[in-house]
Coordinates of C-alpha atoms in Angstrom, one line a residue:
Chain J
X1 CA -56.4 16.8 20.0
X2 CA -58.1 15.2 17.1
X3 CA -58.9 12.4 19.4
X4 CA -61.5 14.5 21.3
X5 CA -63.7 14.9 18.3
X6 CA -67.2 13.5 17.8
X7 CA -67.1 11.2 20.7
X8 CA -70.4 11.9 22.3
X9 CA -72.2 11.1 19.1
X10 CA -71.2 7.5 18.9
X11 CA -70.9 6.6 22.6
X12 CA -74.4 5.2 22.4
X13 CA -73.6 3.0 19.5
X14 CA -70.4 1.9 21.2
X15 CA -72.4 0.8 24.1
X16 CA -74.6 -1.4 22.1
X17 CA -71.5 -2.9 20.5
X18 CA -70.2 -3.7 23.9
X19 CA -73.3 -5.7 24.6
X20 CA -73.2 -7.4 21.2
X21 CA -69.6 -8.4 21.7
X22 CA -70.2 -9.6 25.2
X23 CA -73.2 -11.6 24.0
X24 CA -71.0 -13.1 21.3
X25 CA -68.4 -14.2 23.8
X26 CA -71.2 -15.9 25.8
X27 CA -72.6 -17.8 22.9
X28 CA -69.1 -18.9 21.9
X29 CA -68.5 -20.2 25.4
X30 CA -71.9 -22.0 25.4
X31 CA -71.1 -23.6 22.1
X32 CA -67.8 -24.8 23.6
X33 CA -69.5 -26.2 26.7
X34 CA -72.4 -28.0 25.1
X35 CA -72.3 -30.5 22.3
X36 CA -75.6 -29.9 20.6
X37 CA -77.3 -26.7 19.6
X38 CA -80.6 -27.4 21.2
X39 CA -78.9 -27.4 24.6
X40 CA -77.3 -24.0 23.8
X41 CA -80.7 -22.6 22.7
X42 CA -82.2 -23.8 26.0
X43 CA -79.4 -22.2 28.1
X44 CA -79.7 -18.9 26.2
X45 CA -83.5 -18.9 26.8
X46 CA -82.9 -19.7 30.5
X47 CA -80.4 -16.9 30.9
X48 CA -82.7 -14.5 29.0
X49 CA -85.5 -15.4 31.4
X50 CA -83.3 -14.5 34.4
X51 CA -82.4 -11.2 32.7
X52 CA -86.1 -10.5 31.8
X53 CA -87.4 -10.9 35.3
X54 CA -85.0 -8.3 36.5
X55 CA -85.1 -6.0 33.5
X56 CA -88.8 -5.5 33.8
X57 CA -88.3 -3.5 37.0
X58 CA -85.8 -1.3 35.3
X59 CA -88.2 -0.9 32.5
X60 CA -91.2 0.1 34.6
X61 CA -89.1 2.5 36.7
X62 CA -87.7 4.2 33.6
X63 CA -90.6 4.3 31.3
X64 CA -93.3 5.1 33.8
X65 CA -95.7 3.1 31.7
X66 CA -98.9 1.9 33.5
X67 CA -101.0 -1.1 33.1
X68 CA -101.8 -2.2 29.5
X69 CA -105.5 -2.6 28.6
X70 CA -105.1 -5.5 26.2
X71 CA -102.5 -7.6 24.4
X72 CA -102.4 -5.2 21.5
X73 CA -101.2 -2.4 23.7
X74 CA -98.7 -4.7 25.3
X75 CA -97.3 -5.5 21.8
X76 CA -97.0 -1.8 21.1
X77 CA -95.2 -1.1 24.3
X78 CA -92.8 -3.9 23.7
X79 CA -92.0 -2.8 20.2
X80 CA -92.0 1.0 20.5
X81 CA -90.8 1.5 24.0
X82 CA -88.9 -1.5 25.3
X83 CA -87.0 -2.5 22.2
X84 CA -86.3 1.2 21.5
X85 CA -85.0 1.7 25.0
X86 CA -82.7 -1.3 25.3
X87 CA -81.7 -2.2 21.7
X88 CA -82.2 1.1 19.9
X89 CA -84.5 -0.5 17.3
X90 CA -88.2 -0.4 16.8
X91 CA -89.6 -3.6 15.4
X92 CA -92.9 -3.6 13.6
X93 CA -95.9 -5.5 15.0
X94 CA -97.7 -7.5 12.4
X95 CA -99.4 -10.8 11.6
X96 CA -102.0 -10.7 14.3
X97 CA -103.9 -13.9 14.6
X98 CA -107.7 -13.5 14.2
X99 CA -108.2 -14.1 17.9
X100 CA -105.8 -11.3 18.7
X101 CA -103.7 -13.5 20.9
X102 CA -100.6 -14.0 18.7
X103 CA -98.4 -11.5 16.8
X104 CA -95.0 -11.2 15.2
X105 CA -92.3 -8.7 15.9
X106 CA -90.4 -8.0 12.7
X107 CA -86.8 -6.8 13.3
X108 CA -85.3 -5.2 10.2
X109 CA -81.9 -5.4 11.7
X110 CA -80.9 -7.2 14.9
X111 CA -78.0 -5.6 16.8
X112 CA -77.2 -8.9 18.5
X113 CA -76.0 -10.4 15.2
X114 CA -74.0 -7.4 14.0
X115 CA -70.7 -9.2 13.8
X116 CA -72.0 -12.7 13.4
X117 CA -71.8 -15.4 10.8
X118 CA -73.1 -18.9 11.6
X119 CA -70.7 -21.7 10.8
X120 CA -72.1 -24.6 8.9
X121 CA -71.9 -27.0 11.8
X122 CA -74.3 -24.9 14.0
X123 CA -77.3 -24.9 11.7
X124 CA -79.7 -25.6 14.6
X125 CA -78.4 -22.7 16.7
X126 CA -80.9 -20.0 17.4
X127 CA -78.3 -17.3 18.0
X128 CA -80.5 -14.6 19.5
X129 CA -82.6 -17.0 21.6
X130 CA -81.8 -14.9 24.7
X131 CA -84.4 -12.3 23.5
X132 CA -87.1 -14.9 23.7
X133 CA -86.2 -15.6 27.3
X134 CA -86.0 -11.9 28.1
X135 CA -89.5 -11.3 26.8
X136 CA -91.0 -14.4 28.5
X137 CA -89.4 -13.5 31.8
X138 CA -90.4 -9.8 31.7
X139 CA -94.0 -10.5 30.8
X140 CA -94.3 -13.2 33.4
X141 CA -93.5 -10.6 36.0
X142 CA -96.5 -8.6 34.9
X143 CA -98.8 -11.6 35.1
X144 CA -98.7 -12.7 31.5
X145 CA -97.7 -16.1 30.4
X146 CA -96.5 -16.0 26.8
X147 CA -94.8 -18.3 24.4
X148 CA -92.0 -16.7 22.4
X149 CA -90.0 -18.1 19.6
X150 CA -88.0 -17.2 16.5
X151 CA -90.0 -17.8 13.3
X152 CA -87.4 -16.3 10.9
X153 CA -83.8 -15.3 11.4
X154 CA -81.5 -13.3 9.1
X155 CA -78.6 -15.4 10.3
X156 CA -80.2 -18.4 8.7
X157 CA -80.8 -16.8 5.4
X158 CA -84.3 -15.3 6.0
X159 CA -84.7 -11.7 4.8
X160 CA -85.9 -10.4 8.2
X161 CA -85.9 -11.6 11.8
X162 CA -89.3 -12.5 13.1
X163 CA -90.2 -13.2 16.7
X164 CA -93.5 -14.9 17.2
X165 CA -95.3 -14.2 20.5
X166 CA -98.4 -16.1 21.7
X167 CA -100.5 -15.1 24.7
X168 CA -101.2 -18.2 26.8
X169 CA -102.9 -17.0 29.9
X170 CA -103.1 -14.4 32.6
X171 CA -101.3 -15.5 35.7
X172 CA -103.4 -15.2 38.8
X173 CA -101.6 -14.2 41.8
X174 CA -101.9 -16.6 44.6
X175 CA -102.0 -14.8 47.8
X176 CA -100.7 -16.7 50.8
X177 CA -103.5 -18.1 52.9
X178 CA -105.0 -15.6 55.3
X179 CA -103.3 -12.7 53.6
X180 CA -105.7 -10.4 51.7
Chain K
X1 CA -78.3 5.7 29.6
X2 CA -81.0 3.0 29.5
X3 CA -78.9 0.5 27.6
X4 CA -76.7 0.0 30.6
X5 CA -79.0 -2.3 32.4
X6 CA -79.0 -5.1 29.8
X7 CA -75.2 -5.2 29.8
X8 CA -75.0 -5.4 33.6
X9 CA -77.6 -8.1 33.8
X10 CA -75.8 -10.0 31.0
X11 CA -72.6 -9.7 32.9
X12 CA -74.1 -11.2 36.0
X13 CA -75.7 -14.0 34.0
X14 CA -72.2 -14.7 32.6
X15 CA -70.8 -15.1 36.0
X16 CA -73.7 -17.1 37.2
X17 CA -73.4 -19.4 34.3
X18 CA -69.7 -20.0 34.6
X19 CA -69.8 -20.6 38.3
X20 CA -72.8 -23.0 38.0
X21 CA -71.5 -25.1 35.1
X22 CA -67.9 -25.7 36.2
X23 CA -67.2 -27.9 39.2
X24 CA -66.3 -25.3 41.7
X25 CA -62.7 -24.7 40.8
X26 CA -62.3 -21.0 41.3
X27 CA -59.1 -20.4 39.4
X28 CA -60.5 -22.1 36.2
X29 CA -63.7 -20.0 36.3
X30 CA -61.8 -16.8 36.7
X31 CA -59.7 -17.7 33.7
X32 CA -62.7 -18.4 31.7
X33 CA -64.3 -15.1 32.5
X34 CA -61.0 -13.4 31.9
X35 CA -60.7 -14.9 28.5
X36 CA -64.2 -13.9 27.5
X37 CA -63.3 -10.3 28.5
X38 CA -60.2 -10.5 26.5
X39 CA -62.1 -11.3 23.3
X40 CA -64.5 -8.5 24.0
X41 CA -61.8 -6.0 24.8
X42 CA -59.9 -6.8 21.6
X43 CA -63.0 -6.2 19.5
X44 CA -64.1 -3.1 21.4
X45 CA -60.9 -1.2 21.2
X46 CA -60.6 -1.9 17.5
X47 CA -64.0 -0.2 17.1
X48 CA -63.1 2.6 19.5
X49 CA -59.8 3.6 18.0
X50 CA -61.0 3.4 14.4
X51 CA -60.7 7.2 13.9
X52 CA -58.2 8.2 16.5
X53 CA -54.7 9.6 15.9
X54 CA -51.7 7.4 16.5
X55 CA -50.7 7.1 20.1
X56 CA -47.5 8.8 21.2
X57 CA -46.4 6.3 23.8
X58 CA -47.4 3.8 26.3
X59 CA -48.7 6.4 28.7
X60 CA -50.8 7.9 26.0
X61 CA -52.4 4.5 25.5
X62 CA -53.0 4.0 29.2
X63 CA -54.7 7.4 29.3
X64 CA -56.9 6.4 26.4
X65 CA -57.9 3.3 28.3
X66 CA -58.7 5.3 31.5
X67 CA -60.8 7.9 29.7
X68 CA -62.4 6.7 26.5
X69 CA -62.4 3.0 27.0
X70 CA -63.6 3.2 30.6
X71 CA -66.3 5.7 29.7
X72 CA -67.5 3.5 26.9
X73 CA -67.9 0.5 29.2
X74 CA -68.6 2.0 32.6
X75 CA -69.9 5.5 31.9
X76 CA -67.2 7.1 33.9
X77 CA -63.5 7.7 33.8
X78 CA -60.9 6.0 36.0
X79 CA -60.5 8.2 39.1
X80 CA -56.8 7.9 39.5
X81 CA -54.0 6.6 37.3
X82 CA -50.5 6.0 38.8
X83 CA -47.4 4.6 37.3
X84 CA -43.8 3.9 38.3
X85 CA -42.7 4.7 34.8
X86 CA -41.3 1.2 34.5
X87 CA -44.2 -0.5 33.1
X88 CA -46.5 -0.8 36.1
X89 CA -49.8 1.2 36.1
X90 CA -52.4 1.3 38.8
X91 CA -55.9 2.3 37.7
X92 CA -58.2 3.2 40.5
X93 CA -62.0 3.3 40.2
X94 CA -63.7 4.6 43.3
X95 CA -67.1 3.4 42.4
X96 CA -66.6 0.4 40.2
X97 CA -69.9 -0.3 38.4
X98 CA -69.9 -4.1 38.7
X99 CA -69.3 -3.9 42.5
X100 CA -71.7 -1.0 43.3
X101 CA -74.7 -3.3 43.5
X102 CA -73.1 -5.5 46.1
X103 CA -73.3 -4.7 49.8
X104 CA -70.5 -2.3 50.7
X105 CA -69.5 -4.2 53.9
X106 CA -66.9 -6.9 54.3
X107 CA -69.5 -9.6 53.9
X108 CA -69.1 -10.2 50.2
X109 CA -65.5 -9.2 49.8
X110 CA -64.5 -12.8 49.0
X111 CA -66.9 -12.8 46.1
X112 CA -65.4 -9.7 44.5
X113 CA -62.9 -11.4 42.3
X114 CA -65.5 -13.0 40.1
X115 CA -66.9 -9.6 39.4
X116 CA -63.5 -8.3 38.3
X117 CA -62.2 -11.1 36.1
X118 CA -64.1 -10.1 33.0
X119 CA -62.9 -6.5 33.3
X120 CA -59.3 -7.6 33.8
X121 CA -59.7 -9.4 30.5
X122 CA -61.3 -6.4 28.9
X123 CA -58.3 -4.3 29.7
X124 CA -55.8 -6.9 28.7
X125 CA -57.6 -7.5 25.4
X126 CA -57.8 -3.9 24.6
X127 CA -54.1 -3.3 25.3
X128 CA -53.2 -6.3 23.3
X129 CA -55.0 -5.0 20.3
X130 CA -53.0 -1.8 20.6
X131 CA -49.8 -3.9 20.6
X132 CA -49.1 -3.8 24.4
X133 CA -48.7 -7.2 26.0
X134 CA -49.7 -7.1 29.7
X135 CA -50.8 -8.8 32.8
X136 CA -53.8 -7.3 34.5
X137 CA -54.8 -8.1 38.1
X138 CA -57.4 -6.4 40.4
X139 CA -57.8 -6.0 44.1
X140 CA -60.5 -4.6 46.3
X141 CA -59.9 -3.5 49.8
X142 CA -63.1 -1.5 50.4
X143 CA -66.1 -2.0 48.3
X144 CA -67.0 -0.6 45.8
X145 CA -63.7 0.9 45.0
X146 CA -61.2 -1.2 43.1
X147 CA -57.7 -1.1 41.8
X148 CA -56.5 -2.6 38.6
X149 CA -52.8 -3.2 38.2
X150 CA -51.4 -3.4 34.7
X151 CA -48.0 -4.9 34.3
X152 CA -46.6 -4.3 30.8
X153 CA -44.6 -7.2 29.4
X154 CA -41.7 -5.9 27.4
X155 CA -41.5 -7.7 24.1

């Protein structure tokens, strides 16, 4: 019965590996389907967006977090609650722009790239670009338009992974005419 | 388990992408999804069985798939495992995770196969890593329960 031992402890880790592997299979498929890396990046972003707009509901339901007062609070919630909840990591929030509308998320380790090595002919591929889409999609659903992109990536030789987020505007909800 | 939601959403994106990009040929799409699952299954079972004891026989392997493997992916065990002891196993899941968000009526029954292909591949890939060559098919008669049939190919 040695097989029964210490299973509960790593079931959480296994689950994140399942996600990592599935994501890998997806990126592989995209690389097969599209000829250039830019197109793959775009697809990943688009799919991330679709995930984000749905994931935000799950997030709000689970975390019972209310409205954020400012962008700094939003940044903290993303890093400390959302990333922790879904990827099991807590990126640090740094490099605020003076105007307070732009910051970086620094990921010490990125679970998505656990088993990944980029081949030479895919130098333009932003492997984890899905994350940008997810963040963009999720924030759009809470009336925030943001611009998200990777500034550094360990896969491409940088020492950390850095996601840069820029606040663009608050999305005003347009109520249908005569409905207020 | 909070980290389930991203996997489910990723899985539906996968299906959405495959069905949108190819020109409508259902069989090809199913094969693509199945192949992706195969790759994932191979990797996953390698990680899962890292510290386990050697399996006694085929049935032992199937039990592992029904319990540990299934729990890892779907957070529950297979509800019923049946075999004819001649290389055919039927794994029944009464509340299959990838179908449980679809309407339970007959309306979407024809769409069920695309939600099963990836998992068929998962099982086939997992078994293949353990040295068991197989063919895995799935059928749904009443949502969201589902039967996976594993036919072992003797080598």
